[in-house]
Tab-separated table of C-alpha atoms (C1' of nucleotides) in Angstrom:
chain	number	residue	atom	x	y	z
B	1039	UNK	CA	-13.690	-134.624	13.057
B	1040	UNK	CA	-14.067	-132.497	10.261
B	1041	UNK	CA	-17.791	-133.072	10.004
B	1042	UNK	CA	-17.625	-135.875	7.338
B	1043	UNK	CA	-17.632	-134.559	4.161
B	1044	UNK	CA	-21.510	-134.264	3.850
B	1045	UNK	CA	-22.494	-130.612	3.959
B	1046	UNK	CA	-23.422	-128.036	6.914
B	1047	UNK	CA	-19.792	-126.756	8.144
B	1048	UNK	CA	-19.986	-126.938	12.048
B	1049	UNK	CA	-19.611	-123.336	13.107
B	1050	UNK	CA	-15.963	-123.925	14.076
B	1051	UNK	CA	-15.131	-125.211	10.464
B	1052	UNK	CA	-16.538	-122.077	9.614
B	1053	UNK	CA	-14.613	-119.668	11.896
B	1054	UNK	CA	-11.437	-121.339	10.720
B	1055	UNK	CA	-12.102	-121.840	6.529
B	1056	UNK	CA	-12.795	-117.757	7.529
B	1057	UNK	CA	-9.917	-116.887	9.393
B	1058	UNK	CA	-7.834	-118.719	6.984
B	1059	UNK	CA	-9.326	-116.843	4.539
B	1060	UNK	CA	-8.805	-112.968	6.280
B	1061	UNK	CA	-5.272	-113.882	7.939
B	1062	UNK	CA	-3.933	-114.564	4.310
B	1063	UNK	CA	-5.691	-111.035	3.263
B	1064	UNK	CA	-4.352	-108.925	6.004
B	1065	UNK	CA	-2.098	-110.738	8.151
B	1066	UNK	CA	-2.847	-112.564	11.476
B	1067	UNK	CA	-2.311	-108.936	13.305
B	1068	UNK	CA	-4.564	-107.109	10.538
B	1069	UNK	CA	-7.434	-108.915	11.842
B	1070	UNK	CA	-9.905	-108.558	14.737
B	1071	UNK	CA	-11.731	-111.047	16.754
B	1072	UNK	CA	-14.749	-109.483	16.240
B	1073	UNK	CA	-13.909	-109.217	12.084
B	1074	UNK	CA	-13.614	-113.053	12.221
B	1075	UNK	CA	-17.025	-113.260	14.166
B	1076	UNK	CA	-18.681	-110.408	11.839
B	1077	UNK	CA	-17.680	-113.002	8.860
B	1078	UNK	CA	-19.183	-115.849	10.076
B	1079	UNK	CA	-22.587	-113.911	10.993
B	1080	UNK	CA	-22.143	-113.949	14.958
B	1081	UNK	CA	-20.067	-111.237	16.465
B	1082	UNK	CA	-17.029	-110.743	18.661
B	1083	UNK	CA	-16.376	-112.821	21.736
B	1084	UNK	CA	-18.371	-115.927	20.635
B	1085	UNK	CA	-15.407	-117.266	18.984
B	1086	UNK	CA	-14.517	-118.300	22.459
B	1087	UNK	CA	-17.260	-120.938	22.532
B	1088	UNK	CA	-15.084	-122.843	20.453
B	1089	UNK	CA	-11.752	-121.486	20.798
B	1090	UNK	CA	-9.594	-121.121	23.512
B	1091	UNK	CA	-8.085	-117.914	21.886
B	1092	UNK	CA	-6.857	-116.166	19.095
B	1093	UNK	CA	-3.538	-117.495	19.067
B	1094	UNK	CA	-5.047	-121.337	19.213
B	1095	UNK	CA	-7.298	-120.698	16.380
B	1096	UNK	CA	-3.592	-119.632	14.427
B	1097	UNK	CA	-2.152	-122.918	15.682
B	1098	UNK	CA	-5.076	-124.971	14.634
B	1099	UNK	CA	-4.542	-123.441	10.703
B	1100	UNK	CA	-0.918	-123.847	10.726
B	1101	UNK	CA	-0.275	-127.536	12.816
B	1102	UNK	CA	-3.478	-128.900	10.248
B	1103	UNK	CA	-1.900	-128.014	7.162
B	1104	UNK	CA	1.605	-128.736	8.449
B	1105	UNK	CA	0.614	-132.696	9.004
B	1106	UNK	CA	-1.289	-132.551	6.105
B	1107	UNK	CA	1.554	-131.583	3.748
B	1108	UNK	CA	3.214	-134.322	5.963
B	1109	UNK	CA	0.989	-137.114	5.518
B	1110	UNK	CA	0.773	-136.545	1.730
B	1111	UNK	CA	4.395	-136.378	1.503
B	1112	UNK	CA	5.003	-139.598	3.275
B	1113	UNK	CA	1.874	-141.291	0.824
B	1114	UNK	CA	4.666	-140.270	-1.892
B	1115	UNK	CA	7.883	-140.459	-1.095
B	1116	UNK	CA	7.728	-143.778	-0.356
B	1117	UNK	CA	7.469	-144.932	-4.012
B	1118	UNK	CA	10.186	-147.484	-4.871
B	1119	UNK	CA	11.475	-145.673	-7.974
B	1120	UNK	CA	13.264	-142.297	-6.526
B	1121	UNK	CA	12.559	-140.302	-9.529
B	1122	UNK	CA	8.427	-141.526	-9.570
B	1123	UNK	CA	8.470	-140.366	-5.841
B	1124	UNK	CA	10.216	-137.038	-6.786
B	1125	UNK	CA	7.720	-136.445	-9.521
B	1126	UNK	CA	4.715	-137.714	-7.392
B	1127	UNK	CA	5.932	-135.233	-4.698
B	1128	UNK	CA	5.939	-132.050	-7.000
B	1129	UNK	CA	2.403	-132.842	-8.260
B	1130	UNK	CA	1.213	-133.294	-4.435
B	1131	UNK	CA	2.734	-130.279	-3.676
B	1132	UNK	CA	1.778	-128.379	-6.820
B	1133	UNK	CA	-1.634	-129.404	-5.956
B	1134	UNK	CA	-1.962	-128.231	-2.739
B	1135	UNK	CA	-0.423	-124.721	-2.818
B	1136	UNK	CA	-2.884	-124.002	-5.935
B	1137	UNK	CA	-6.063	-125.947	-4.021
B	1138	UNK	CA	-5.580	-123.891	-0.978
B	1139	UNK	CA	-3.547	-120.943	-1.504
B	1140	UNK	CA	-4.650	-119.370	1.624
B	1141	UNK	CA	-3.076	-121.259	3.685
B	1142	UNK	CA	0.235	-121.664	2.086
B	1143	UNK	CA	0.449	-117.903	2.597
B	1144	UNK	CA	-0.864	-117.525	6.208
B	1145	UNK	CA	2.194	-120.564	6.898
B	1146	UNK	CA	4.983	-118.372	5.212
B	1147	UNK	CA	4.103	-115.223	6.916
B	1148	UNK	CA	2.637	-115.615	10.377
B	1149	UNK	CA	4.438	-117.997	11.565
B	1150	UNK	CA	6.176	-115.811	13.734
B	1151	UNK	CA	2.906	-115.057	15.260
B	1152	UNK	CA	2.642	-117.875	17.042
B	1153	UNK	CA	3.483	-119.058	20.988
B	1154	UNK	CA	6.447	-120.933	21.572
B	1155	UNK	CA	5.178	-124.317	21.993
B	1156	UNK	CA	3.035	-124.677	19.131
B	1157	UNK	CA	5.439	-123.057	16.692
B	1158	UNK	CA	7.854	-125.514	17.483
B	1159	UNK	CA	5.691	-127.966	16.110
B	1160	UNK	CA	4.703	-126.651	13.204
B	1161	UNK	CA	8.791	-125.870	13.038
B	1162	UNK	CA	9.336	-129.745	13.580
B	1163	UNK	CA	6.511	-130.899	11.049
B	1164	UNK	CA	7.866	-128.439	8.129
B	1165	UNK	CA	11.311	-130.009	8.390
B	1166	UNK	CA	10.668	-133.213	8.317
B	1167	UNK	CA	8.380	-132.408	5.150
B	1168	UNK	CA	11.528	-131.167	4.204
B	1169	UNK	CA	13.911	-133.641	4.767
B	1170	UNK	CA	11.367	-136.135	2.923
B	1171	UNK	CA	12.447	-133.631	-0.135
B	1172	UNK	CA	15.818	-133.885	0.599
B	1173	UNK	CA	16.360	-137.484	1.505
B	1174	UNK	CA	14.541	-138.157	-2.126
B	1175	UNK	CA	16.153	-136.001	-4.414
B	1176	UNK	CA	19.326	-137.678	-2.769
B	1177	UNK	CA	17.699	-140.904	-3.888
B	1178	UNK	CA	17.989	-139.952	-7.426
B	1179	UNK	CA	21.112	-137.281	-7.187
B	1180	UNK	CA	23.194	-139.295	-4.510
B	1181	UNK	CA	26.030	-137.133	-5.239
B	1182	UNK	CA	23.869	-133.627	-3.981
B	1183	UNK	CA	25.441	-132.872	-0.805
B	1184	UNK	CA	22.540	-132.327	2.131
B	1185	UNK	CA	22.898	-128.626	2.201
B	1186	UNK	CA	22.831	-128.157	-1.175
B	1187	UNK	CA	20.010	-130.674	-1.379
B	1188	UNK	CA	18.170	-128.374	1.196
B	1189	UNK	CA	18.680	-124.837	-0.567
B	1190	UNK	CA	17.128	-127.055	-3.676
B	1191	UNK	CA	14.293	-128.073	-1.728
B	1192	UNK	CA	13.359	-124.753	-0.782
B	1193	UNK	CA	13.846	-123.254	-4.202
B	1194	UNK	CA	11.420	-125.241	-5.109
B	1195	UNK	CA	9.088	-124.482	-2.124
B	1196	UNK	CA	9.381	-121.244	-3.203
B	1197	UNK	CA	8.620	-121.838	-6.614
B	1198	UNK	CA	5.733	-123.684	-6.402
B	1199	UNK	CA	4.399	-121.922	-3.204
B	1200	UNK	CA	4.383	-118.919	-5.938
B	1201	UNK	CA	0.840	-119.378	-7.306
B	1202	UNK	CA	-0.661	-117.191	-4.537
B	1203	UNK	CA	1.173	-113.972	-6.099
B	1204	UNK	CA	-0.042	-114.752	-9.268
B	1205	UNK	CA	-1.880	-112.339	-11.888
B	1206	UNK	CA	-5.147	-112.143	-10.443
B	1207	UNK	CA	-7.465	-113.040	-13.789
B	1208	UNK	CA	-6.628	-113.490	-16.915
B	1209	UNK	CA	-9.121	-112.916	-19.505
B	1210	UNK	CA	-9.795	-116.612	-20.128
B	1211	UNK	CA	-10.294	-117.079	-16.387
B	1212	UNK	CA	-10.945	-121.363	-16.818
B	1213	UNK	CA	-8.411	-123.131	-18.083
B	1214	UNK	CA	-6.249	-120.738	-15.674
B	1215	UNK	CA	-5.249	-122.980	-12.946
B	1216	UNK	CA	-4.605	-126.102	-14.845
B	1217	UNK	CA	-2.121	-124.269	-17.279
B	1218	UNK	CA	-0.342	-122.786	-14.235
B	1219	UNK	CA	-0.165	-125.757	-13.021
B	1220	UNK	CA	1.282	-127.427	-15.737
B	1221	UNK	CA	3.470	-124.867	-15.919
B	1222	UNK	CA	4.770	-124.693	-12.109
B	1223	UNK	CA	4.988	-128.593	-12.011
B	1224	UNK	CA	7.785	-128.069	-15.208
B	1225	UNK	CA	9.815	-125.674	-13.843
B	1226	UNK	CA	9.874	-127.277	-10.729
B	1227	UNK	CA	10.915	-130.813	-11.910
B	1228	UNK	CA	13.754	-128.589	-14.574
B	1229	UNK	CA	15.218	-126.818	-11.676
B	1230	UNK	CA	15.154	-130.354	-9.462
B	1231	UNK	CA	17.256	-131.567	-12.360
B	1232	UNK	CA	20.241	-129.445	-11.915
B	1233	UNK	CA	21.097	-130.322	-8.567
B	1234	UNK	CA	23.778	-132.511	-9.400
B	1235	UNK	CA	28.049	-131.545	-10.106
B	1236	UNK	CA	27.979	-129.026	-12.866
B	1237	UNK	CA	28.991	-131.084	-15.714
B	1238	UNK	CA	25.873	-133.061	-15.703
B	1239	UNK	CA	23.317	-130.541	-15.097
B	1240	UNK	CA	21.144	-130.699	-18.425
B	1241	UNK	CA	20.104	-134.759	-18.164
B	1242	UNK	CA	16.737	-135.864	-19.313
B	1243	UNK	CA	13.563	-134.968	-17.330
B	1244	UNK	CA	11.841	-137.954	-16.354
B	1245	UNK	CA	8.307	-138.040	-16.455
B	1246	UNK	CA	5.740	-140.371	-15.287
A	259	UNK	CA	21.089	-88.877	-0.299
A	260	UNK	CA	22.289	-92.325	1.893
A	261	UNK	CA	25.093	-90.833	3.338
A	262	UNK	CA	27.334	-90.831	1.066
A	263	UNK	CA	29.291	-94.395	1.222
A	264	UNK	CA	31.773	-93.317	3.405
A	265	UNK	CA	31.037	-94.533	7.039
A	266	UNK	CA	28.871	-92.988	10.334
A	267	UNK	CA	25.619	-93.679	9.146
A	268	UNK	CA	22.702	-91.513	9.786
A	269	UNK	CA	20.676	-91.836	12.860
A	270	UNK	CA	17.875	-91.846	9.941
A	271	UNK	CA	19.720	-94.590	8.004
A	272	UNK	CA	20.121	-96.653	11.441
A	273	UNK	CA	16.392	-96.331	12.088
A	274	UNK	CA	15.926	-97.410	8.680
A	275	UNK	CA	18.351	-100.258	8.687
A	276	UNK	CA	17.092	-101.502	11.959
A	277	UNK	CA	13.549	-101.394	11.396
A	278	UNK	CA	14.584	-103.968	8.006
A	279	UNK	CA	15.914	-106.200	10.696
A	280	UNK	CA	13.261	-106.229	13.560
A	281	UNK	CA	10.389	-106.092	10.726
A	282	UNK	CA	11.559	-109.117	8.870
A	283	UNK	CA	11.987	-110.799	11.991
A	284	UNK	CA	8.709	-110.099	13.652
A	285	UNK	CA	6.230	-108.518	11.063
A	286	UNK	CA	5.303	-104.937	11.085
A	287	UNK	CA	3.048	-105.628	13.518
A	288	UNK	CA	5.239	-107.422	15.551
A	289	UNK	CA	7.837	-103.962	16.281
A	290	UNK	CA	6.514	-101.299	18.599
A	291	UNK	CA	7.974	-98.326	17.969
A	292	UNK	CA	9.565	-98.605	20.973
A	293	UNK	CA	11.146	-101.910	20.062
A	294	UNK	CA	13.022	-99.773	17.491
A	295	UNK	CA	14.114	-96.807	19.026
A	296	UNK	CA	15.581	-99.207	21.435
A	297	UNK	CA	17.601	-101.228	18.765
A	298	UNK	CA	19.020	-97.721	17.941
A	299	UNK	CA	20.240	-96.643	21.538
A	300	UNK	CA	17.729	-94.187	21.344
A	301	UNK	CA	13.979	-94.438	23.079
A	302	UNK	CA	10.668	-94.279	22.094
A	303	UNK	CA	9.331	-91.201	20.243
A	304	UNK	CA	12.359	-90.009	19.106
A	305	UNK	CA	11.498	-91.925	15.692
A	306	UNK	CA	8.920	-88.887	15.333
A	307	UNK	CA	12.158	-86.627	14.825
A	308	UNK	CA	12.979	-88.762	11.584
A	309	UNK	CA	9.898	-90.048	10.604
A	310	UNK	CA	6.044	-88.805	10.297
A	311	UNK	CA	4.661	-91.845	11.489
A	312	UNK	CA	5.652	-95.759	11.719
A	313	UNK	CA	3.645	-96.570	8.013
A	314	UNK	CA	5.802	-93.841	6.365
A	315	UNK	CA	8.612	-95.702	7.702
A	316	UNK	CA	7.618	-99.332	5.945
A	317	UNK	CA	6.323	-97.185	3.071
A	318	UNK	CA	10.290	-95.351	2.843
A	319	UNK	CA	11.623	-99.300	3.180
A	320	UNK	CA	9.436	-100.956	0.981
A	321	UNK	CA	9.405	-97.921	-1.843
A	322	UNK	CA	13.377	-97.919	-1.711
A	323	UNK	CA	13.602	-101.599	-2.631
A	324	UNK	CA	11.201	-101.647	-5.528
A	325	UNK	CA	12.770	-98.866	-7.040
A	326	UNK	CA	16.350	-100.697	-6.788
A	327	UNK	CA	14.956	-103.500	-8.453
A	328	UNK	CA	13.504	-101.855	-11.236
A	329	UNK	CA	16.716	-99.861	-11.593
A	330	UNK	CA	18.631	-103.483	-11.105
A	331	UNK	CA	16.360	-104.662	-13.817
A	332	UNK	CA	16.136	-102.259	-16.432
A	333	UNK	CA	19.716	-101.779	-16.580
A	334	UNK	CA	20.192	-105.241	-17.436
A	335	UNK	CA	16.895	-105.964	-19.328
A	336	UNK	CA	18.205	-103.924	-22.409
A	337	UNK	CA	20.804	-105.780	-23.013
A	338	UNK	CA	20.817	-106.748	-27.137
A	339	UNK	CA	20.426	-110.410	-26.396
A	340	UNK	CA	17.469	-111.989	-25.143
A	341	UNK	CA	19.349	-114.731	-23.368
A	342	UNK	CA	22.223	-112.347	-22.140
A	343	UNK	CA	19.896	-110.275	-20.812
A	344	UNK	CA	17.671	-113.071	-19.118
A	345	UNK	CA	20.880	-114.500	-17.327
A	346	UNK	CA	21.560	-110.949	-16.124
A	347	UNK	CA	18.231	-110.544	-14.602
A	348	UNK	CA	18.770	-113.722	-12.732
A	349	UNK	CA	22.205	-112.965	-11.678
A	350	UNK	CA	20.805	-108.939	-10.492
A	351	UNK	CA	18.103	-110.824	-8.492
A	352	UNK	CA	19.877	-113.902	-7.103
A	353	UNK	CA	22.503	-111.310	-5.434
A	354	UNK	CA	19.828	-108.800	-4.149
A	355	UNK	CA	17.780	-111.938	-2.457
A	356	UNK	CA	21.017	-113.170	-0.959
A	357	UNK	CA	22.456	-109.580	-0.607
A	358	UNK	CA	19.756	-107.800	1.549
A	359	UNK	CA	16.732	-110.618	2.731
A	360	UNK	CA	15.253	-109.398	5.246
A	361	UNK	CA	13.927	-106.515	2.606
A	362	UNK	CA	12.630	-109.507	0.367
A	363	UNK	CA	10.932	-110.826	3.267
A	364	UNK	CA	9.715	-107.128	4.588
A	365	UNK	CA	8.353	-106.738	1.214
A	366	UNK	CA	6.515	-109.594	0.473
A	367	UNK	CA	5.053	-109.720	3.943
A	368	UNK	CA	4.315	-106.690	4.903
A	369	UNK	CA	3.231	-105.245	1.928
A	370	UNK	CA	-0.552	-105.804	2.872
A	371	UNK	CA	0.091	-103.403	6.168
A	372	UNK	CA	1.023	-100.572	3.791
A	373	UNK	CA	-1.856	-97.581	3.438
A	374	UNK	CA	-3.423	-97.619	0.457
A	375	UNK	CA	-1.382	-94.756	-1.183
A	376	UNK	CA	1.881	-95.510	-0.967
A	377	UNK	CA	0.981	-99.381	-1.305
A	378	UNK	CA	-0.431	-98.077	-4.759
A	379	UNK	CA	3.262	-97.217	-5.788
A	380	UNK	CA	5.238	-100.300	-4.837
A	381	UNK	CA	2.329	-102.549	-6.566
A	382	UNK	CA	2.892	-100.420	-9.586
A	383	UNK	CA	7.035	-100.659	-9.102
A	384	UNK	CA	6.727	-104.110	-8.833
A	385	UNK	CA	4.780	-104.832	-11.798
A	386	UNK	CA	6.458	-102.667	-14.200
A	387	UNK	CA	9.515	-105.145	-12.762
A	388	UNK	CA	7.532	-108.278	-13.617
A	389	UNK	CA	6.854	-106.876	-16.841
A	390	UNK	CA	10.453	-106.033	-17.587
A	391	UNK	CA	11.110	-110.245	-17.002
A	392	UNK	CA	7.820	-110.800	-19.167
A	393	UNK	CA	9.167	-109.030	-22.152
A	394	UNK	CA	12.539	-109.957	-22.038
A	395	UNK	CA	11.355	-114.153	-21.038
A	396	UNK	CA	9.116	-113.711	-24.363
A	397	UNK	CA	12.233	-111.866	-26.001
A	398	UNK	CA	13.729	-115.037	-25.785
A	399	UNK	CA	10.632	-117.614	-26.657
A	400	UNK	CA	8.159	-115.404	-28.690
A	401	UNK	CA	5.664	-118.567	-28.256
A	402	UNK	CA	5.026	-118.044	-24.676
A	403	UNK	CA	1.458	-116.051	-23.591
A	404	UNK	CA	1.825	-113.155	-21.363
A	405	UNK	CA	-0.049	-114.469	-18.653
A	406	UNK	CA	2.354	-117.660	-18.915
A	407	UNK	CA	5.053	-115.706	-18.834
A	408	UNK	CA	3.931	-114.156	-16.011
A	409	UNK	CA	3.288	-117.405	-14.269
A	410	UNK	CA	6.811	-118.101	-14.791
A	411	UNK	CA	8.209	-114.506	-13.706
A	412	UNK	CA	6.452	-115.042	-10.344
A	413	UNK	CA	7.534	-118.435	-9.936
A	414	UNK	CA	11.025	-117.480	-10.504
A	415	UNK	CA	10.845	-114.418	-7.958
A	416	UNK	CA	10.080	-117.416	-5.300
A	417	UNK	CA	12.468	-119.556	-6.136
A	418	UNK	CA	14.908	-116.818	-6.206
A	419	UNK	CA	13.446	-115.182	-2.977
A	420	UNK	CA	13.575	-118.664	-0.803
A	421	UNK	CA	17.298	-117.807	0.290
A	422	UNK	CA	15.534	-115.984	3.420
A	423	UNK	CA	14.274	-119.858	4.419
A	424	UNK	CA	17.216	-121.135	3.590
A	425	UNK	CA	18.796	-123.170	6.336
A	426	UNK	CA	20.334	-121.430	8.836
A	427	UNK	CA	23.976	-122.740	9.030
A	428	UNK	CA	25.247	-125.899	7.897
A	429	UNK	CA	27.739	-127.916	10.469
A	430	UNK	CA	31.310	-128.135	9.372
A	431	UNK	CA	30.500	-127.988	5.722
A	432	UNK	CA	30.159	-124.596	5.037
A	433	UNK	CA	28.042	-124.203	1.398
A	434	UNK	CA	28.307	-120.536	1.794
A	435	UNK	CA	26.316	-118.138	0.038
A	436	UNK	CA	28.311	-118.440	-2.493
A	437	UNK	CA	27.339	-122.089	-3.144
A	438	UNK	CA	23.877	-121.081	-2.307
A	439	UNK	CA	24.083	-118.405	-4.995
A	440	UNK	CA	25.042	-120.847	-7.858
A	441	UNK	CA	22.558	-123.016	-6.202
A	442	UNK	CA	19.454	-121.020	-7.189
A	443	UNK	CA	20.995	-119.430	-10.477
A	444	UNK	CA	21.028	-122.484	-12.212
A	445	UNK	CA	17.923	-123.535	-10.971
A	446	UNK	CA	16.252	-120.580	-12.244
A	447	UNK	CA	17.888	-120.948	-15.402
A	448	UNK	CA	16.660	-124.345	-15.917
A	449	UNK	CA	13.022	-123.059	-15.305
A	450	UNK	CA	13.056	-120.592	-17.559
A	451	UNK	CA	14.374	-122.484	-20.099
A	452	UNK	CA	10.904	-124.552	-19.781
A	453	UNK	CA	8.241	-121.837	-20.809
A	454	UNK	CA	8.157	-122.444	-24.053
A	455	UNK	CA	5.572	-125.130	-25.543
A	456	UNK	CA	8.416	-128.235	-25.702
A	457	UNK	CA	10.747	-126.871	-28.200
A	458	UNK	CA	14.008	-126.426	-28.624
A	459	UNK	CA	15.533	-129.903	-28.131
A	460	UNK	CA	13.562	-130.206	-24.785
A	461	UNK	CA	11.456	-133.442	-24.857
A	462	UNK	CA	7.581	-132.395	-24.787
A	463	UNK	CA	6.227	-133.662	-21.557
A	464	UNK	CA	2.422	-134.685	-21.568
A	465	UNK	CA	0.026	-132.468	-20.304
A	466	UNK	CA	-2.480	-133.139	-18.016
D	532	DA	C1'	28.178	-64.340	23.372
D	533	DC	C1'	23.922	-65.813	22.329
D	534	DG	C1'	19.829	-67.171	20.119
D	535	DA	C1'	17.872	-70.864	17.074
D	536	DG	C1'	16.864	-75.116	16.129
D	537	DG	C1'	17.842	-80.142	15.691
D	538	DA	C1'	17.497	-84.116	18.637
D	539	DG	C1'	16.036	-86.550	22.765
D	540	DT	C1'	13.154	-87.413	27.022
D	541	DG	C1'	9.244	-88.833	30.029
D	542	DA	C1'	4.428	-88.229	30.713
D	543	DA	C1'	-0.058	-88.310	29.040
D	544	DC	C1'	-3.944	-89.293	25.619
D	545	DG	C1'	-6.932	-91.873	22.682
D	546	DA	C1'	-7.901	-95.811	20.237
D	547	DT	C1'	-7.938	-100.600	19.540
D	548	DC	C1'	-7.786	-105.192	20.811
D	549	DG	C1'	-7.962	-109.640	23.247
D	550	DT	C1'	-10.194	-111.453	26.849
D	551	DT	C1'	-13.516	-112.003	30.716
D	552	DA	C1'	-17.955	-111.386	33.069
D	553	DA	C1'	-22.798	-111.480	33.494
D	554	DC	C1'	-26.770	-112.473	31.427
D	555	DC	C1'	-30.086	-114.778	28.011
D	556	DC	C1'	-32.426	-118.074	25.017
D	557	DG	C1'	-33.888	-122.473	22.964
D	558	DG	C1'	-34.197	-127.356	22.780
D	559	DG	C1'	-33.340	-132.273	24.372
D	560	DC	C1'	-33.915	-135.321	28.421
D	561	DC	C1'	-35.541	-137.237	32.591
G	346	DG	C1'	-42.625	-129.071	33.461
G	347	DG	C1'	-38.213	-128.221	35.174
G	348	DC	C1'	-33.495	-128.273	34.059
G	349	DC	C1'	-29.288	-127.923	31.895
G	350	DC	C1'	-26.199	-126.490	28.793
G	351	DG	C1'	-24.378	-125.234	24.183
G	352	DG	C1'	-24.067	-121.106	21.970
G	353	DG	C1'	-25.045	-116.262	21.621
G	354	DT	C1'	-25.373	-111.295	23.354
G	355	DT	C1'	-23.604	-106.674	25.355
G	356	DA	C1'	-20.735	-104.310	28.598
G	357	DA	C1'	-16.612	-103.709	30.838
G	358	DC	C1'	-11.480	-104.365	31.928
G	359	DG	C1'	-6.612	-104.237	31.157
G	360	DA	C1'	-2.899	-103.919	28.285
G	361	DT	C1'	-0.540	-102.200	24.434
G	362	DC	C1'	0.480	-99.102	20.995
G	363	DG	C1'	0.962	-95.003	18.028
G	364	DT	C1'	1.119	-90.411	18.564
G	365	DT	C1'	1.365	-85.757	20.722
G	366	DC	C1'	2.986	-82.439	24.235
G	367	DA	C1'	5.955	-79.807	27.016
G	368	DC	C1'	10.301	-79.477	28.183
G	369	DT	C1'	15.521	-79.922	28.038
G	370	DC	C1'	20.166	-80.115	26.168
G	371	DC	C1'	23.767	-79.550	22.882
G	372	DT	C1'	25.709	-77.462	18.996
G	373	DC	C1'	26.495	-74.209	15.525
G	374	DG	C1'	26.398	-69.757	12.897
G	375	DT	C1'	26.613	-64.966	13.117
DNA sequence: ACGAGGAGTGAACGATCGTTAACCCGGGCC
DNA sequence: GGCCCGGGTTAACGATCGTTCACTCCTCGT
């Protein structure tokens, strides 16, 4: 239950909105227990009021945004018209990894860091996100064999999961992360166009 | 001097070559130093013969690799056409990401565990090569704002750098890296060719 | 022949970290 | 009022890790 919305973050929301926040910083390793307690205003072992350890508290992050991606995926993908879904899916996507670019990092890099078991979920959960990608952009390129169709897929991860390296601030700090944006979610649907044979690699974008 | 091309490689160039390997695997923090003297034949603190400490061996690693890319890049950025010299850049950093990624993933993982020094240099390495695929994008479309351009640079270093996530190995059909390779150049061609504000024959596509 | 030094070894040290233990405090609930 | 228990504290434990030390061995240059 993620305390409804409303206001007051239960003190475990807060220990993981926090450790979210310092594992993208300085890695899952690069962090102490007791830095995660000093940032939430208690200190050291009290995490384990509400955690069963340090490596659960990494599961929790990466298993929640895994199903999340997931779920919002599945909302899209599902559209009748393959190309609305594929479009649909790069603005979910595009929206995410710019709403909450703390997490996408902490997924791509400690990963590793986690036990067995719950890795293997997150594992299972990112490639069935994936093969939502996949089995759509076959829906509008039927002729994309499934490898190819995954390299595309994460190209385009990669691209869009980008906005975390970004210049820091520009100068006209507002409309920043609605012209990146706009700009990520065109590239991305360009380079989803030339997954096709050669020959036919420059067709119309289409746009919803 | 990296031992000269012929063949025996350094125990100093196995240490280095193997630490690559277990880092991009496991994260910095992941490798004892034990781990990699074993990996070498060798045990333990015999890394301290080769090596002040295990940061000056990440820093050696990750300052090597930012230095071949801006070498990479500048010797391709000057070439007298834009475009030329954009599809060079893309070809240079399309083979390093395929040729060597466990150093793309070592460096844009581990580049928080750094000390602050050398860290200093490869952030400056790096963005002197973003800046090289700034000028040379806005070479090509003089419309584009540096910080867009930038946005785009970045987002083409992650589409580029996603061969690391690629999937593993495909059964029976074998899209080799080859395939992969074309793969991801044309997709990074086709985003590129979207950074400037709709022109050029490319239909405008609505803003948000 | 022989000394010097590069390269390796196992043992030991100090620091840090995750985790556990023992104790404490405040507020609902009968 | 007595009690319980969620949530917090400090102190201590055990393990791991990076690093240093003292020592050995092999090889080369003079």
């Amino acid at each position: 239950m993620p305390s409804s919305e409303g206001a007051a973050p239960t003190r475990r929301e807060q220990i993981l909105a926090v450790s979210a926040r310092l594992f993208a910083r300085h890695g899952f390793h690069g962090v102490s227990i007791s830095d995660l307690g000093a940032a939430v205003g208690v200190s050291g072992p009290a995490l384990y009021r509400h955690f069963p350890g340090k490596e659960a508290l990494l599961a929790e992050l990466l298993i929640d945004i895994s199903e999340r991606l997931l779920a919002g995926g599945r909302a899209r993908a599902g559209h009748a018209d393959p190309r609305t879904a594929l479009t649909e899916l790069v603005d979910f996507h595009v929206g995410f990894a710019t709403g909450e670019p703390e997490l996408i990092v902490v997924q791509e890099r400690d990963l590793a860091n986690l036990p067995d078991e719950p890795r293997r979920t997150v594992r299972r959960l990112q490639r069935t996100y994936v093969e939502l990608w996949v089995d759509t952009l076959r829906r509008v390129h039927p002729e994309i064999a499934p490898g190819e169709a995954r390299t595309v897929a994460h190209g385009v991860f990669g691209l869009l999961n980008s906005t975390p390296y970004a210049p820091p601030a520009a100068p006209g700090s507002d409309p920043d992360a609605d012209a990146r944006t706009t700009v990520l979610r065109r590239m991305a649907l360009a380079a989803l166009n030339v997954g096709g044979p050669a020959g036919r690699g420059m067709e119309r974008i289409a746009d919803g």
